[in-house]
Coordinates of C-alpha atoms in Angstrom, one line a residue:
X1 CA -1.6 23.6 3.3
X2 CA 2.1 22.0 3.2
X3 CA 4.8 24.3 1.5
X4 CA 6.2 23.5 -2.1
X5 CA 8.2 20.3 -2.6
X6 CA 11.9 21.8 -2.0
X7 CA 14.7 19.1 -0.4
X8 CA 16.5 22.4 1.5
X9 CA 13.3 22.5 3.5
X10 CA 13.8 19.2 4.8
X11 CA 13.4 18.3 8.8
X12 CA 16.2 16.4 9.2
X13 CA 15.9 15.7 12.9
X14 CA 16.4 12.3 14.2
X15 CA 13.4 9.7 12.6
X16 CA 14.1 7.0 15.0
X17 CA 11.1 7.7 16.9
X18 CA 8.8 6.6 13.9
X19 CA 11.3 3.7 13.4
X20 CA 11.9 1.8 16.3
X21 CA 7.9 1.4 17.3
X22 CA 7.4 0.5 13.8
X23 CA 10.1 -2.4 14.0
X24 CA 9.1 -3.2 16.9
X25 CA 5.6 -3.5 16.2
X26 CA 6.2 -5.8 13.3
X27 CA 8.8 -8.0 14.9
X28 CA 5.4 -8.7 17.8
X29 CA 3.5 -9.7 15.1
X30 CA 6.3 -12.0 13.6
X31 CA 6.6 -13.6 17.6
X32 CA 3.4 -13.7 18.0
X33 CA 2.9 -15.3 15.0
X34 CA 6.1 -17.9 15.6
X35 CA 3.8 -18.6 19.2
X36 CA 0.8 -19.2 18.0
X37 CA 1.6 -21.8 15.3
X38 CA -0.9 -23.6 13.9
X39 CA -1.7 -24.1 9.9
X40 CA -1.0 -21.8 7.3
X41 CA -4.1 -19.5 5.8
X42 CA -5.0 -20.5 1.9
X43 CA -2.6 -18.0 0.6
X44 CA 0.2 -18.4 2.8
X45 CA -0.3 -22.1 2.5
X46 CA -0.1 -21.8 -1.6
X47 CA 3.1 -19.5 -1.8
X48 CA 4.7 -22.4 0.6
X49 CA 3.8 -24.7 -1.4
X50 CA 4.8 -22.8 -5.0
X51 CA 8.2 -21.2 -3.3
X52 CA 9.6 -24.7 -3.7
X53 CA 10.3 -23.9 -7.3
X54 CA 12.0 -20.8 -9.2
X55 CA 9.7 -19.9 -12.3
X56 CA 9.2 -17.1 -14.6
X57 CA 5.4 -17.8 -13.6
X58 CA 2.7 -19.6 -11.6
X59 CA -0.6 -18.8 -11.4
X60 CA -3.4 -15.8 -12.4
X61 CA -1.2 -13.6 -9.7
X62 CA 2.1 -12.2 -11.0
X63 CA 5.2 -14.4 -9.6
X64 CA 6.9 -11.6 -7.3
X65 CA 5.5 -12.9 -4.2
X66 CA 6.5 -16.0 -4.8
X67 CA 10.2 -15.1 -5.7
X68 CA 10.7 -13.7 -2.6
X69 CA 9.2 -15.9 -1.0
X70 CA 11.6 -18.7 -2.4
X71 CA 14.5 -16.3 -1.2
X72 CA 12.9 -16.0 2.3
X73 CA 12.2 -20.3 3.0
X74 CA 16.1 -21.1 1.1
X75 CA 17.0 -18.9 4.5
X76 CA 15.1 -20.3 7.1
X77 CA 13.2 -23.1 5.7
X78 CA 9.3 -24.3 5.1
X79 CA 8.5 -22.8 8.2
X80 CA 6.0 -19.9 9.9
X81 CA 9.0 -17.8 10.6
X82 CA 10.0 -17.8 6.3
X83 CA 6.0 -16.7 5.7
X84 CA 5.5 -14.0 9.1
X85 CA 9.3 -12.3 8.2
X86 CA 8.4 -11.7 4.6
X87 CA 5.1 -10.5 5.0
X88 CA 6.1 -7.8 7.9
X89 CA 9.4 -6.9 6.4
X90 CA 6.9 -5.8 3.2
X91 CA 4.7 -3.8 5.6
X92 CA 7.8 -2.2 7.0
X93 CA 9.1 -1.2 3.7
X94 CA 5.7 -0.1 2.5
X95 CA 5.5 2.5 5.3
X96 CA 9.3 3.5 5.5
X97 CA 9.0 4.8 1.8
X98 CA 5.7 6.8 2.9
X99 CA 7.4 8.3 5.4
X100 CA 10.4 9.1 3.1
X101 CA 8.0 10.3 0.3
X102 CA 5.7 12.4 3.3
X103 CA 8.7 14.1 4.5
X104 CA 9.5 15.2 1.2
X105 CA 6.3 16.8 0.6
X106 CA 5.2 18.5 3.9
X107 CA 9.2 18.7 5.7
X108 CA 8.1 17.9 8.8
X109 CA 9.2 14.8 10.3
X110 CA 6.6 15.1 13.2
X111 CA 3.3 15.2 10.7
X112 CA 5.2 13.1 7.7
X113 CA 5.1 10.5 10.8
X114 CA 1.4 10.4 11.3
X115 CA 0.6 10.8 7.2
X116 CA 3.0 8.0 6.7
X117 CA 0.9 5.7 9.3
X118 CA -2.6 7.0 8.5
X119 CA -2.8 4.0 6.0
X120 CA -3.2 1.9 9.4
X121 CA -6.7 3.3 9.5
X122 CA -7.6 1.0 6.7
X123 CA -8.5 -2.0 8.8
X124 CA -8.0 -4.4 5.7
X125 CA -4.6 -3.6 5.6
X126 CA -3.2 -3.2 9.0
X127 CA -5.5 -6.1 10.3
X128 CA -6.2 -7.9 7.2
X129 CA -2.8 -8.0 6.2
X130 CA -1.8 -10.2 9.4
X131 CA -4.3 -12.5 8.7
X132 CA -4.4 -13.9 5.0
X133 CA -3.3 -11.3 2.2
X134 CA -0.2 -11.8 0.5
X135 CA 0.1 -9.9 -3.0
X136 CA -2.2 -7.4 -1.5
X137 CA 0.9 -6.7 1.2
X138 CA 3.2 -6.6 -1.7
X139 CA 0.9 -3.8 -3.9
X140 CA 0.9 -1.6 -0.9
X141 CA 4.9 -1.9 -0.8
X142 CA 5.0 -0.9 -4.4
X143 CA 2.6 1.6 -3.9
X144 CA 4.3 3.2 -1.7
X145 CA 7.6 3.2 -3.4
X146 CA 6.4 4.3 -6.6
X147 CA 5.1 7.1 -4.8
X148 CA 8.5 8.1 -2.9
X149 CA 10.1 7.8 -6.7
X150 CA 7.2 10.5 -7.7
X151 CA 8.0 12.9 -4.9
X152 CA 12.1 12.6 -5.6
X153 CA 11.0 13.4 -9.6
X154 CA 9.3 16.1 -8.6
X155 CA 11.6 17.6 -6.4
X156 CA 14.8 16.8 -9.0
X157 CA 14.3 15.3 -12.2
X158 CA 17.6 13.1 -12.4
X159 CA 18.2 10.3 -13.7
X160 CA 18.7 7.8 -10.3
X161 CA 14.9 8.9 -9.7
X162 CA 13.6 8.2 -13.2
X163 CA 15.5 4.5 -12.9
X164 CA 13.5 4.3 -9.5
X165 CA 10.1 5.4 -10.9
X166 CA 11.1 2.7 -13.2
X167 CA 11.8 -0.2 -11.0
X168 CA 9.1 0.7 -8.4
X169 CA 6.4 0.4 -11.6
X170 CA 8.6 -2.9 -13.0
X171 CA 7.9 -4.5 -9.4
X172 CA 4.7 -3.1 -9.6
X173 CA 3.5 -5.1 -12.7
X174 CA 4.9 -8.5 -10.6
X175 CA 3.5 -7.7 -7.7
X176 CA -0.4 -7.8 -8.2
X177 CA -2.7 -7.5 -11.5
X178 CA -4.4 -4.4 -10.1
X179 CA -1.6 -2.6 -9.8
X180 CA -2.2 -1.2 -13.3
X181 CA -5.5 0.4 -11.9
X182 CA -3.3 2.0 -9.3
X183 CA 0.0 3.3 -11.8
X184 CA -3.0 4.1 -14.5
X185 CA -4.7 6.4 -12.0
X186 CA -1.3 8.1 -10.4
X187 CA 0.3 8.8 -13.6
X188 CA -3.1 10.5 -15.4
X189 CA -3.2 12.7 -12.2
X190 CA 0.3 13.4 -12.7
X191 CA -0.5 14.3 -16.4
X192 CA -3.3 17.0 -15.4
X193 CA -0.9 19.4 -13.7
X194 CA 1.8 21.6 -15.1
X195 CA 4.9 19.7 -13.1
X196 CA 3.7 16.6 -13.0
X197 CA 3.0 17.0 -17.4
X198 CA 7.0 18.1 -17.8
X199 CA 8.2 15.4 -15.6
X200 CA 5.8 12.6 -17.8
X201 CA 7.0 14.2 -21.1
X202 CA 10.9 14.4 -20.1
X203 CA 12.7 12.2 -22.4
X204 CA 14.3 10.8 -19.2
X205 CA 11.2 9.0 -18.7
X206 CA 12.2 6.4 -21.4
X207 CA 14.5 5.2 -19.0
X208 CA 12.0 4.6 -16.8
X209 CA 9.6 2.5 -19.6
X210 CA 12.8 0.7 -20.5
X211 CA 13.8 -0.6 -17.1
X212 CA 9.8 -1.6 -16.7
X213 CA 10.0 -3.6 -20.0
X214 CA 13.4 -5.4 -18.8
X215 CA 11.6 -6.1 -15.3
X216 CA 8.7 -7.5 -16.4
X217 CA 10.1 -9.5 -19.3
X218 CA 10.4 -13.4 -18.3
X219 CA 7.2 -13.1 -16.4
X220 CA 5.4 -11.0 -19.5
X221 CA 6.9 -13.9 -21.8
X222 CA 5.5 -16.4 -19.4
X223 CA 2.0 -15.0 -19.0
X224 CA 1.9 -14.8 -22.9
X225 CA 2.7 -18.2 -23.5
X226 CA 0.2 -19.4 -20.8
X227 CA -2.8 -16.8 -21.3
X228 CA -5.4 -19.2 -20.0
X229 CA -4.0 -19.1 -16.6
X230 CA -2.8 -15.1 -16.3
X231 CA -6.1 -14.5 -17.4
X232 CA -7.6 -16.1 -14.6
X233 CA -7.5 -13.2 -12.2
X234 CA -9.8 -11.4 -14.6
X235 CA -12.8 -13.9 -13.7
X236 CA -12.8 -12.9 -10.1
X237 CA -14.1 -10.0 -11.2
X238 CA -16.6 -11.1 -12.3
X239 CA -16.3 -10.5 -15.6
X240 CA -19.7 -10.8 -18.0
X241 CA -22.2 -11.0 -15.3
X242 CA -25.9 -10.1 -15.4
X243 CA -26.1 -7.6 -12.7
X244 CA -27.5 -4.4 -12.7
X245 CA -24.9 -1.5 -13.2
X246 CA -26.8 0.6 -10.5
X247 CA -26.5 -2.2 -8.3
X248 CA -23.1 -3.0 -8.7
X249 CA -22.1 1.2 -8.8
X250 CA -23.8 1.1 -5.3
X251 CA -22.1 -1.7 -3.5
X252 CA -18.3 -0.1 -5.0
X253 CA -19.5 2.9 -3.4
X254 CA -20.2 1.2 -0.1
X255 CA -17.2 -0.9 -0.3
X256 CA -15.0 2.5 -0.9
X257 CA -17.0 4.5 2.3
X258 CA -16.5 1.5 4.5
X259 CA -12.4 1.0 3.7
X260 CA -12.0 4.9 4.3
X261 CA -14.2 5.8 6.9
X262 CA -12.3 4.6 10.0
X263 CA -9.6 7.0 8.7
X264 CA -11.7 10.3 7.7
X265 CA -13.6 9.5 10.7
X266 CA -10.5 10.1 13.3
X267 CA -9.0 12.6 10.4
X268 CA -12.1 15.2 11.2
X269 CA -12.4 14.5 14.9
X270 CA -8.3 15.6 14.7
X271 CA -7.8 18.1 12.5
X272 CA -11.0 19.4 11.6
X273 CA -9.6 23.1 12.6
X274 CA -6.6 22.9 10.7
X275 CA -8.4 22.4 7.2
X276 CA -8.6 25.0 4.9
X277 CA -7.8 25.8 0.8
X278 CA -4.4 27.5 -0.3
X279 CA -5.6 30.7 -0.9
X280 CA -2.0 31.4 -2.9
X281 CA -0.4 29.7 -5.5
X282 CA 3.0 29.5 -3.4
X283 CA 1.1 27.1 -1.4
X284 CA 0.4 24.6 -3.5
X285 CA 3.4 22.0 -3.9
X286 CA 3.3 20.1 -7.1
X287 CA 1.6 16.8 -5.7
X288 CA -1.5 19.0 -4.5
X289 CA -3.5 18.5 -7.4
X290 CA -2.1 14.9 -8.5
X291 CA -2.9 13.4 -4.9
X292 CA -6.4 15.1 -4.4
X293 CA -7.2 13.9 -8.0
X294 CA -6.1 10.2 -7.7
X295 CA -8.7 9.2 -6.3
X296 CA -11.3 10.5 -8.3
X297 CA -9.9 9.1 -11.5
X298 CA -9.7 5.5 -9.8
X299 CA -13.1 5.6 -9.3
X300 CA -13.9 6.8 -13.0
X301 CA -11.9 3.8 -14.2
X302 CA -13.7 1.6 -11.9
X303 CA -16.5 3.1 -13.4
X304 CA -15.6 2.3 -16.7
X305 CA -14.8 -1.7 -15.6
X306 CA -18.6 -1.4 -14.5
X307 CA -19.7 -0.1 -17.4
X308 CA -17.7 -1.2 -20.0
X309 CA -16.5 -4.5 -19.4
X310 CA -19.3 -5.5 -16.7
X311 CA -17.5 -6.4 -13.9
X312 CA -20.2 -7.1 -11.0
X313 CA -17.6 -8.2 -7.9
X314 CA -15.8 -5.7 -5.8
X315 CA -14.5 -7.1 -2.4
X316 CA -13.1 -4.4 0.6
X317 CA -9.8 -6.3 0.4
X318 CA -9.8 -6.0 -3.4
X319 CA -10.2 -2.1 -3.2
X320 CA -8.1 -1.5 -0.2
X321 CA -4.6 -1.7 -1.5
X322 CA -5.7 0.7 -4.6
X323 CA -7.1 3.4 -1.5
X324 CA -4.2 3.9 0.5
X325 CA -3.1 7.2 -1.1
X326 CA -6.1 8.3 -0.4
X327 CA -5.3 8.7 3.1
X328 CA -2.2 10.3 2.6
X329 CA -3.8 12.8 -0.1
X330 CA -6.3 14.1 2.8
X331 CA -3.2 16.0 4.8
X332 CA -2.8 18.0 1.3
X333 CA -6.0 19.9 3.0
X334 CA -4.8 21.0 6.3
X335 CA -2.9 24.5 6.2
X336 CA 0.8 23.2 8.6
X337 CA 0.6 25.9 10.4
X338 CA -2.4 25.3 12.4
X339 CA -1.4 21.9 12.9
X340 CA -1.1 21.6 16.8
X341 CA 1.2 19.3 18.6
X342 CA -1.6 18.4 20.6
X343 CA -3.2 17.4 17.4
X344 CA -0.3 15.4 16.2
X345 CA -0.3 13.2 19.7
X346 CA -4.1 12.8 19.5
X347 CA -3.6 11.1 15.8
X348 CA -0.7 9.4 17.3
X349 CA -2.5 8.1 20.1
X350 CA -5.2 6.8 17.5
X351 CA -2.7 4.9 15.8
X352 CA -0.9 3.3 19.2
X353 CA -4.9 2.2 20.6
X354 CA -4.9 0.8 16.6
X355 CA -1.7 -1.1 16.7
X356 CA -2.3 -2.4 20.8
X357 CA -5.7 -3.2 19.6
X358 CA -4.7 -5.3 16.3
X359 CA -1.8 -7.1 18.2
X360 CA -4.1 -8.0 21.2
X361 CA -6.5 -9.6 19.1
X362 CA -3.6 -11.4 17.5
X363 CA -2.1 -12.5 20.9
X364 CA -5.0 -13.3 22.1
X365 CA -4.8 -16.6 19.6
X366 CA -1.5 -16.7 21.7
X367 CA -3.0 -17.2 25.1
X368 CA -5.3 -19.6 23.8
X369 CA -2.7 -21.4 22.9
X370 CA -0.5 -22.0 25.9
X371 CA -3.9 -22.5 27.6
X372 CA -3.8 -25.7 25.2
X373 CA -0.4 -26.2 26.1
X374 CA -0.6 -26.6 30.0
X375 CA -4.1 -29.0 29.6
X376 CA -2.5 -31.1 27.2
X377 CA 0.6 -30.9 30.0
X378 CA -1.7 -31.2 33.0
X379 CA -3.6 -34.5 30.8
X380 CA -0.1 -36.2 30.1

């Protein structure tokens, strides 16, 4: 089990080494991507397409995406380059502030590297996200900097950290509708434990609410002005349907087994000698119990939306985004100080056959390419 939450604790040997791979990985898949030209995918083709204008709104998806978007093609144009850059430098950012927010909780900068990249077991993110997801890149990134602003709260309940919490939920809101499932589930988690219940009820935290109202203003005016089309995103769901709640319970179950189980798979191949329970309550940092319950109360309020309001429609690309905490919540179960170094490279060498694997696939589009090329040459 990782040690209490405490800053002094802190590793602060040289992070470069989880860094520079990182960057460099990403900046492959932005060449690549630049090489292989070709037509934009249905979503990157529609934020080209809406980027062209600045507006407080667009479609059923909040406008964040869009907005920086805009910033990225007044830069470098209607181009591949404008849609690959944004997207990666998103995926950057949304595993920089896990490995910020990992290091804080286990002080290690050797295992908060391999926490912060287990979400690359998720194949609909690492994979699917070079493909055709937009928003769904932007929720991770706000995911993962709402929870870095947790962990600093936690560890000093100041002011700066409440403004974060604040802006990281504000962003949230305008980055993807289901975010709310995701800030819903972290924050009653929060509320069940005795830290996480002070931090929630501090009056600092109407600092936080108020920089989330001012945030999320022009686009809340917006969607309240144009309610037909905000609500669209509701219908993928599903909403309304005849389908059988057993059914429908089933296939969310299936769809949450197979986002995960590439990930717990390799997790208990790895570590399955380090896991054990804190037997003291020294042991237990204050995240412990809000991490290991998140995901349990996401599924209850998934539940409910099954339920309740009848949705029938969950897709793996849908869920993914709201699972990859869950990842990050499994290292609360290993007790540190039978984590090997050979256990560390193992999981690291997990994640290196990952990212070779995910950017031959994508090169391979590549080769096929310049194949093209030199016939089209050799015709000429």
């Amino acid at each position: 089990m990782a040690h209490p939450v405490e800053s002094r604790h802190l590793d602060h040997s040289p992070t470069r080494v989880f860094f520079l791979p990182l960057a460099v990985y990403f900046m492959g898949h932005i060449f690549i991507r630049i090489l292989r030209g070709g037509a934009l995918e249905l979503d990157e083709a529609e934020q080209l397409i809406f980027s062209q204008w600045l507006l407080p709104g667009y479609s059923s998806q909040p406008p964040l995406y869009t907005w920086l978007q805009f910033v990225f093609v007044k830069i470098f144009g209607k181009s591949v380059l404008a849609v690959s850059l944004l997207k990666n430098a998103l995926l950057f950012l949304a595993y920089t502030f896990l490995f910020f927010g990992a290091r804080k909780v286990y002080g290690k900068v050797d295992l908060a590297r391999i926490v912060a990249l287990s979400p690359f077991f998720i194949l609909q993110i690492s994979w699917g996200a070079q493909r055709d997801l937009t928003h769904s890149v932007l929720l991770f990134a706000t995911e993962s900097a709402t929870f870095f602003a947790i962990v600093g709260l936690l560890v000093n309940r100041s002011i700066p950290y409440y403004g974060l919490l604040g802006l990281f939920l504000g962003l949230g809101f305008l980055s993807k509708a289901s975010f709310g499932l995701f800030s819903i589930s972290f924050i009653i988690a929060l509320a069940t434990t005795k830290e996480g219940h002070l931090t929630l009820l501090n009056k600092r935290s109407l600092s936080s609410l108020a920089i989330v109202l001012l945030v999320t203003l022009p686009y809340d005016v917006w969607a309240f002005s144009h309610i037909d089309i905000a609500a669209r995103s509701v219908h993928k769901l599903h909403l309304f349907g005849q389908g059988e709640i057993y059914r429908v319970l089933g296939k969310l179950f299936v769809s949450c087994i197979a986002v995960l189980s590439p990930f717990f798979l390799v997790f208990f191949l790895i570590f399955g000698k380090a896991l054990s329970r804190p037997k003291r309550s020294s042991e237990i940092n204050p995240l412990y119990f809000p991490l290991l319950r998140y995901f349990p109360i996401l599924l209850g309020l998934l539940v409910i939306l099954v339920a309740v309001f009848d949705v029938t429609r969950f897709k793996n690309r849908w869920l993914a985004p709201l699972l990859v905490i869950v990842p990050v919540a499994a290292f609360q179960y290993l007790n540190t100080k039978n984590v090997s170094a050979q256990m560390i490279r193992r999981f690291t060498l997990a994640l290196g056959i990952i990212a070779i694997g995910i950017l031959s696939i994508m090169g391979d589009g590549v080769l096929k390419f310049v194949e093209n090329l030199k016939w089209l040459q050799y015709r000429w």
